[in-house]
Short mmCIF file of C-alpha atoms in Angstrom, two decimals:
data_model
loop_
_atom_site.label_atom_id
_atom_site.label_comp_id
_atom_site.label_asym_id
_atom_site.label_seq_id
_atom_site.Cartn_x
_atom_site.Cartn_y
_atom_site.Cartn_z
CA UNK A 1 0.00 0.00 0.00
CA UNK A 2 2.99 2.62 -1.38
CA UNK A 3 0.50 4.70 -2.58
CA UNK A 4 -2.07 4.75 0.25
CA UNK A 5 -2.98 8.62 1.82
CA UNK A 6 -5.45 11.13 3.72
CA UNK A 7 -8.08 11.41 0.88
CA UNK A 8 -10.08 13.55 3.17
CA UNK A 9 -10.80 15.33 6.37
CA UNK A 10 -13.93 16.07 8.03
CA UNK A 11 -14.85 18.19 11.29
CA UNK A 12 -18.76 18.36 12.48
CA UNK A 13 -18.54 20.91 15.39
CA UNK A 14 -21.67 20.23 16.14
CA UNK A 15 -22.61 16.54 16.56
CA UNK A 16 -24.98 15.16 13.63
CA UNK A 17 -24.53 18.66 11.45
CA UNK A 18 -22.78 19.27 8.51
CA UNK A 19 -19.44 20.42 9.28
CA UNK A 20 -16.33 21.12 6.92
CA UNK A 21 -13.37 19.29 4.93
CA UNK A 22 -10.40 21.32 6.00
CA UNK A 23 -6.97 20.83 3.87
CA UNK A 24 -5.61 19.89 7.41
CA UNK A 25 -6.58 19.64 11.35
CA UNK A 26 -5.00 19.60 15.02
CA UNK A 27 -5.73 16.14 16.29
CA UNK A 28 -6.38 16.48 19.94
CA UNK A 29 -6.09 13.17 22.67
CA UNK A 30 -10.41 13.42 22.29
CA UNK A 31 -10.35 13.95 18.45
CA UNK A 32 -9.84 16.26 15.58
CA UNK A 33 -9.81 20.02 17.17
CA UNK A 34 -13.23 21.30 16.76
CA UNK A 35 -15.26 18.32 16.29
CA UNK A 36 -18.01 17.33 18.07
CA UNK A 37 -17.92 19.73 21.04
CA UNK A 38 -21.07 20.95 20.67
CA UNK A 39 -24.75 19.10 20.76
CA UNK A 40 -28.56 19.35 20.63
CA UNK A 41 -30.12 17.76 23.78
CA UNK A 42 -33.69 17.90 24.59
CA UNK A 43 -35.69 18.97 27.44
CA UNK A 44 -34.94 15.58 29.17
CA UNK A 45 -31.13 16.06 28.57
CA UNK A 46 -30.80 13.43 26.10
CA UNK A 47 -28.69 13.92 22.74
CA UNK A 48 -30.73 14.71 19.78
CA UNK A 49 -29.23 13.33 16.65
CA UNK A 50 -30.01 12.31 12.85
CA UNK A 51 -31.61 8.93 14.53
CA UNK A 52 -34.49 10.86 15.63
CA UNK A 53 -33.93 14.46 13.38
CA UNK A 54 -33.30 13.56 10.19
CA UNK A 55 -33.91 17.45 9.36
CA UNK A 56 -30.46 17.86 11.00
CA UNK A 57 -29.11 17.27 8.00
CA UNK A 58 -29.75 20.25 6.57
CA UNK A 59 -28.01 22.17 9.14
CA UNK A 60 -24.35 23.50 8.33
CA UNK A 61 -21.82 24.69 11.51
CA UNK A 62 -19.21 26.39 10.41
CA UNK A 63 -16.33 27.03 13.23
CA UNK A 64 -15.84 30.56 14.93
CA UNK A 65 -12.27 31.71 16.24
CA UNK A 66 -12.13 30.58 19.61
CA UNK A 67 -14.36 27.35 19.02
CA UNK A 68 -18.08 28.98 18.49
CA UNK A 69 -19.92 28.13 15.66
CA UNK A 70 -22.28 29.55 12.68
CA UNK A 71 -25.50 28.02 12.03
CA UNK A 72 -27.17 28.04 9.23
CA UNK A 73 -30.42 26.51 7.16
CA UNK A 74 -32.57 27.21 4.60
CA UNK A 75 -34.83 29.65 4.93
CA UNK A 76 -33.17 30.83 8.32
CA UNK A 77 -30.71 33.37 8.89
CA UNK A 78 -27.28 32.36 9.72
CA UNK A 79 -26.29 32.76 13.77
CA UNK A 80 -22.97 33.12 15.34
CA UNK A 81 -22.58 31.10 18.73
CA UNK A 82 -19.48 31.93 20.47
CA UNK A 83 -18.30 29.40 23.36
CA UNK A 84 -19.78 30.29 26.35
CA UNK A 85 -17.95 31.16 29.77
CA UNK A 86 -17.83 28.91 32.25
CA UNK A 87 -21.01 28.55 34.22
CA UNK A 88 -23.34 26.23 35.93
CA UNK A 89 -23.01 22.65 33.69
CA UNK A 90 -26.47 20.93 32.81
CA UNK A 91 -26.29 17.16 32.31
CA UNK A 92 -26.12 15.70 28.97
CA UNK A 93 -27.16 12.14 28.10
CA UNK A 94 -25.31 10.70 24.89
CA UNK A 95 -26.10 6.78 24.38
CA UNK A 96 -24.47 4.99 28.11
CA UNK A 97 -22.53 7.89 29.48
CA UNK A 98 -23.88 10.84 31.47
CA UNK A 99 -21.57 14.15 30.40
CA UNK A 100 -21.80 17.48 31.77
CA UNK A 101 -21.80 20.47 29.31
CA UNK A 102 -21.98 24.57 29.15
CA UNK A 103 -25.43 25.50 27.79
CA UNK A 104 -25.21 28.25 25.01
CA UNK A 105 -25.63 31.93 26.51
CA UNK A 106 -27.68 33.50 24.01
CA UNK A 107 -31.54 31.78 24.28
CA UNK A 108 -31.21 32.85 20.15
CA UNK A 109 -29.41 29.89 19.71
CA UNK A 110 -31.69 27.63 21.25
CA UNK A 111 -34.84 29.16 19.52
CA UNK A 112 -32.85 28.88 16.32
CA UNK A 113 -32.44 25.33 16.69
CA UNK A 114 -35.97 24.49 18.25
CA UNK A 115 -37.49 26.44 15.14
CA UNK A 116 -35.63 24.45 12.94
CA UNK A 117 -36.38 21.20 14.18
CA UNK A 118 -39.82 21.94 15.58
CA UNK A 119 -39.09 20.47 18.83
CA UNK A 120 -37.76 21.84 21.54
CA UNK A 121 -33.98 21.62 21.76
CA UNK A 122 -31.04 23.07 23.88
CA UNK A 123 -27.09 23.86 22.19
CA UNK A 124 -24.89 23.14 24.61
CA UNK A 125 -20.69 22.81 24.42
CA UNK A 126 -18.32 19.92 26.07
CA UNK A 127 -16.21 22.68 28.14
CA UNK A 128 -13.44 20.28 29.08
CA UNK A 129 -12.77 17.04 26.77
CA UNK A 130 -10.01 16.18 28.86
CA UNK A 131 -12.02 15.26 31.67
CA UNK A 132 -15.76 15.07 30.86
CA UNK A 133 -16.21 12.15 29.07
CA UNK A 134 -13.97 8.93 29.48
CA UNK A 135 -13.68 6.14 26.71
CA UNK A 136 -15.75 3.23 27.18
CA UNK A 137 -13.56 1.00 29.74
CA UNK A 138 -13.73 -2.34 27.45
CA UNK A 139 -11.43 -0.03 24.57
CA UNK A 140 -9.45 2.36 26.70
CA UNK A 141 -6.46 3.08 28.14
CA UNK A 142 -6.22 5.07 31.10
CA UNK A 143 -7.08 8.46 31.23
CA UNK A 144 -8.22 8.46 27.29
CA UNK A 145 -11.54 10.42 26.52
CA UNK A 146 -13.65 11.67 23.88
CA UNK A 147 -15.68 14.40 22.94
CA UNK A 148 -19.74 13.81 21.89
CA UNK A 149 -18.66 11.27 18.69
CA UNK A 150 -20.54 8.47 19.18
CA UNK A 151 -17.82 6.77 21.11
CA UNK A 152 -14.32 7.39 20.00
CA UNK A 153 -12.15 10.49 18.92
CA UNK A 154 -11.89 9.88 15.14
CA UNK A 155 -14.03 7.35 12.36
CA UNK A 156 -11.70 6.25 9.02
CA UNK A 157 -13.17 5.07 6.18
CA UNK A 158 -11.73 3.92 2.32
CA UNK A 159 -12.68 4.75 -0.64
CA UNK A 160 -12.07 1.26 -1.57
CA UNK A 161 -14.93 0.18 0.83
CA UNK A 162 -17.15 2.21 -0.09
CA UNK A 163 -16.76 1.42 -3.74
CA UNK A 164 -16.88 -2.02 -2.66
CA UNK A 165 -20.09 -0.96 -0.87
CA UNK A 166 -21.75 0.46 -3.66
CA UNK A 167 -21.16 -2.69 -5.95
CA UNK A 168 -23.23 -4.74 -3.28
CA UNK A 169 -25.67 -2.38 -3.42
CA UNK A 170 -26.31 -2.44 -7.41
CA UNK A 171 -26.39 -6.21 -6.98
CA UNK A 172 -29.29 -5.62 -4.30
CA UNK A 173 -33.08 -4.85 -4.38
CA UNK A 174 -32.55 -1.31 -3.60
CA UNK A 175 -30.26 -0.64 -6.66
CA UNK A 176 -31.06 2.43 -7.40
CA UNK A 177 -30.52 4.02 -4.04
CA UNK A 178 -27.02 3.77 -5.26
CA UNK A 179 -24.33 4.78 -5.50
CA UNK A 180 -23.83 6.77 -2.14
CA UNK A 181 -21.46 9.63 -0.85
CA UNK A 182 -18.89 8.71 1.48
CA UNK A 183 -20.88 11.43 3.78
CA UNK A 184 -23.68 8.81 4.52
CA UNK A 185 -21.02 7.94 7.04
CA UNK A 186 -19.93 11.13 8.74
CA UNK A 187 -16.01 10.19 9.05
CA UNK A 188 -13.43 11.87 10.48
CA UNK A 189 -10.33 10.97 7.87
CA UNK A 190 -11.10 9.06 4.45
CA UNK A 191 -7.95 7.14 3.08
CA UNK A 192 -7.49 6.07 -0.57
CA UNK A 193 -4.98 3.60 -2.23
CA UNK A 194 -6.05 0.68 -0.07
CA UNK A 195 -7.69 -2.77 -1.07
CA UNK A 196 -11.49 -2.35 -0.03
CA UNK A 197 -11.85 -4.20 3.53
CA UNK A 198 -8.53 -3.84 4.46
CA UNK A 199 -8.88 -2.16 7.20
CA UNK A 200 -10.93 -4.61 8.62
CA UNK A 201 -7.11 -6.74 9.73
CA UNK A 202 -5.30 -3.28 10.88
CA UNK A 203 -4.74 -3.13 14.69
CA UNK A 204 -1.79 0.20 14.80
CA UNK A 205 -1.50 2.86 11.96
CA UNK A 206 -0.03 6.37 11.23
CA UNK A 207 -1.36 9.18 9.21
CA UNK A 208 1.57 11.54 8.47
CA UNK A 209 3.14 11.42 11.47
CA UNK A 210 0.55 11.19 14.00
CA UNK A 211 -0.17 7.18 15.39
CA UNK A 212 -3.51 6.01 15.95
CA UNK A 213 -4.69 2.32 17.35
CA UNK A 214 -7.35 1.28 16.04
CA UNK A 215 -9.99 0.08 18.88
CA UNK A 216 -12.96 -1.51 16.92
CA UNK A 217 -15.08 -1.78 14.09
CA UNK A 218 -17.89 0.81 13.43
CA UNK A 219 -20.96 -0.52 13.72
CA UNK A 220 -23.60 1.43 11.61
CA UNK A 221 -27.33 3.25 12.07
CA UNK A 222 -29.74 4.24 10.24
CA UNK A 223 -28.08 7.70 10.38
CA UNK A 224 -26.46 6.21 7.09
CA UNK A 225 -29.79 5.81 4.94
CA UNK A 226 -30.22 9.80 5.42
CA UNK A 227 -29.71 11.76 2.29
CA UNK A 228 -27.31 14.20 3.41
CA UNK A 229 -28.86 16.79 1.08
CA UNK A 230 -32.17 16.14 1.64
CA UNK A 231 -32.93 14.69 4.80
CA UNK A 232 -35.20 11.57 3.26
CA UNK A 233 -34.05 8.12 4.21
CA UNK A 234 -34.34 4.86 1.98
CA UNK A 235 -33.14 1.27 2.80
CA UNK A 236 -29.34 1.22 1.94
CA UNK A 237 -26.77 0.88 3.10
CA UNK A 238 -28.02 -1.40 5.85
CA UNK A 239 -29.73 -3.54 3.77
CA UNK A 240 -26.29 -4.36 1.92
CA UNK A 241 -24.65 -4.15 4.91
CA UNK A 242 -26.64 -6.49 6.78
CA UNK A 243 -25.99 -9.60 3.82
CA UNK A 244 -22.65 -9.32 3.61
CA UNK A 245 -20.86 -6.68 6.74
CA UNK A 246 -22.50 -8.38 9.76
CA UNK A 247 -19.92 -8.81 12.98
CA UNK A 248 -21.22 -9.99 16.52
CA UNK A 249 -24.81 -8.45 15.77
CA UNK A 250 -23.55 -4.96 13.89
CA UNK A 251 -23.62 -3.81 10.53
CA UNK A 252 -19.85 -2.36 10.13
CA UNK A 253 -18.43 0.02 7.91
CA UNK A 254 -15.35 1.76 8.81
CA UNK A 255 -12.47 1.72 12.21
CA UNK A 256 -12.86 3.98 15.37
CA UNK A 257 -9.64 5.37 16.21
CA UNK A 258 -7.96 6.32 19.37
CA UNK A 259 -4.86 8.91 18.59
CA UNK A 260 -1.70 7.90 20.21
CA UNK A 261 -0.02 11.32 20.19
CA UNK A 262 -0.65 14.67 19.15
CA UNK A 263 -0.18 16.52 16.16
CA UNK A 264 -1.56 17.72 12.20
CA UNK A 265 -2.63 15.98 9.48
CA UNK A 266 -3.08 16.72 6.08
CA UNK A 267 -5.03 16.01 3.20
CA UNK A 268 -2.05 14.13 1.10
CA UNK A 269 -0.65 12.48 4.10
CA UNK A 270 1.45 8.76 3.82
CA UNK A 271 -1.31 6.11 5.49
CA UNK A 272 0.90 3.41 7.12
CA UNK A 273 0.06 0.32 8.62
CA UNK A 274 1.94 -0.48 11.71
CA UNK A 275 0.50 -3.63 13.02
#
């Protein structure tokens, strides 16, 4: 794999938005540097995501100096959220764990989002990833934590997989659902120049010069039969996914990754497989 590289890169500062594909990003011990530190929770404190808002996906975040964000929609005006001071922390329910987060300081940005949605939400930002939120004990080492991902600090997907992917899925009933945008899948990095499903045997890699181990496969949602664009769902990719990607009761496409050090990546970057 001489020729394997960073295809892509892909922040979502806020979780289950649409975030940005910067040439390069800071990855942080919890992730790439601005993802996922903010979220939608609702009035019982629990995450609000594409599961239940498809409509999310029509939301774009772009990041503010200083970590805020700018929200925008169609048909809405665009809003600036800048990270609030520390204050009183509200707690935040996302899947097992029970986080504590900063609510946003201007109510705008909550009755921007609750309009959008039609449902009444709360934006609210992980003030300290360091602390907050610890990895799931079965995967991590000490003292390793994440920010709101799902449950690790970066996703990588192939090209190769997903073209792989999309061939099932032309064999399939629901043909012409296909083909689909590596977006369906909301990764962190995207690496080219591999054999599709090779990362299914890699246990230690490095992109540029930053290591990551690789702690397990993803196992997918129906967050991935959401048009990206539009917000409808259809039946792929799980139905390909569930004939032919099954693993101990999950559909799986892609690795979680856990970084092993500090540093930049860049779109361009030397993939290498270290164990």
């Amino acid at each position: 794999m001489g020729n394997a590289h960073l295809h892509s890169i892909h922040v979502h500062p806020v979780k289950a938005i649409r975030g940005l594909a910067p040439a390069q990003a800071v990855v942080e011990p919890w992730g790439l540097a601005g993802d996922r530190r903010w979220v939608l929770i609702d009035d019982g404190g629990k995450v609000v995501t594409q599961r239940q808002q498809p409509r999310l996906a029509l939301v774009a975040a772009g990041l503010l100096p200083g970590g805020g964000v700018r929200l925008s929609a169609p048909g809405m005006p665009s809003l600036a959220v800048p990270v609030p001071r520390p204050s009183a922390t509200v707690p935040v329910e996302i899947f097992r764990d029970k986080v504590e987060a900063v609510p946003a300081e201007e109510a705008a940005a909550h009755a921007w989002c609750s309009s959008h949605l039609g449902i009444e939400v709360r934006l609210v930002h992980l003030d300290d990833p360091a602390t907050r939120r610890p990895l799931a004990p079965e995967y991590a080492r000490p003292g390793e934590t994440v920010s709101f991902a799902d449950g690790f600090p970066l996703l990588l997907t192939t090209t190769a997989s997903l073209d792989a992917l999309n061939s099932l899925i032309a064999q399939g009933e629901y043909a012409g659902e296909g083909p689909l945008p590596m977006n369906r899948f909301r990764p962190n990095v995207v690496v080219t120049g591999t054999p599709a499903w090779a990362e299914d045997d890699w246990s230690r890699l490095s992109i540029g010069d930053v290591p990551f181990r690789v702690a397990k496969p993803c196992g997918r949602c129906v967050v991935t039969t959401t048009d990206q664009d539009t917000g409808e769902r259809g039946r792929e990719p799980l139905f390909s996914l569930g004939r032919h990607r099954r693993r101990d009761g999950k559909l799986v496409f892609g690795q979680n990754l856990v970084p092993l050090s500090r540093g930049t990546i860049r779109v361009g970057d030397p993939l290498r497989i270290l164990e």
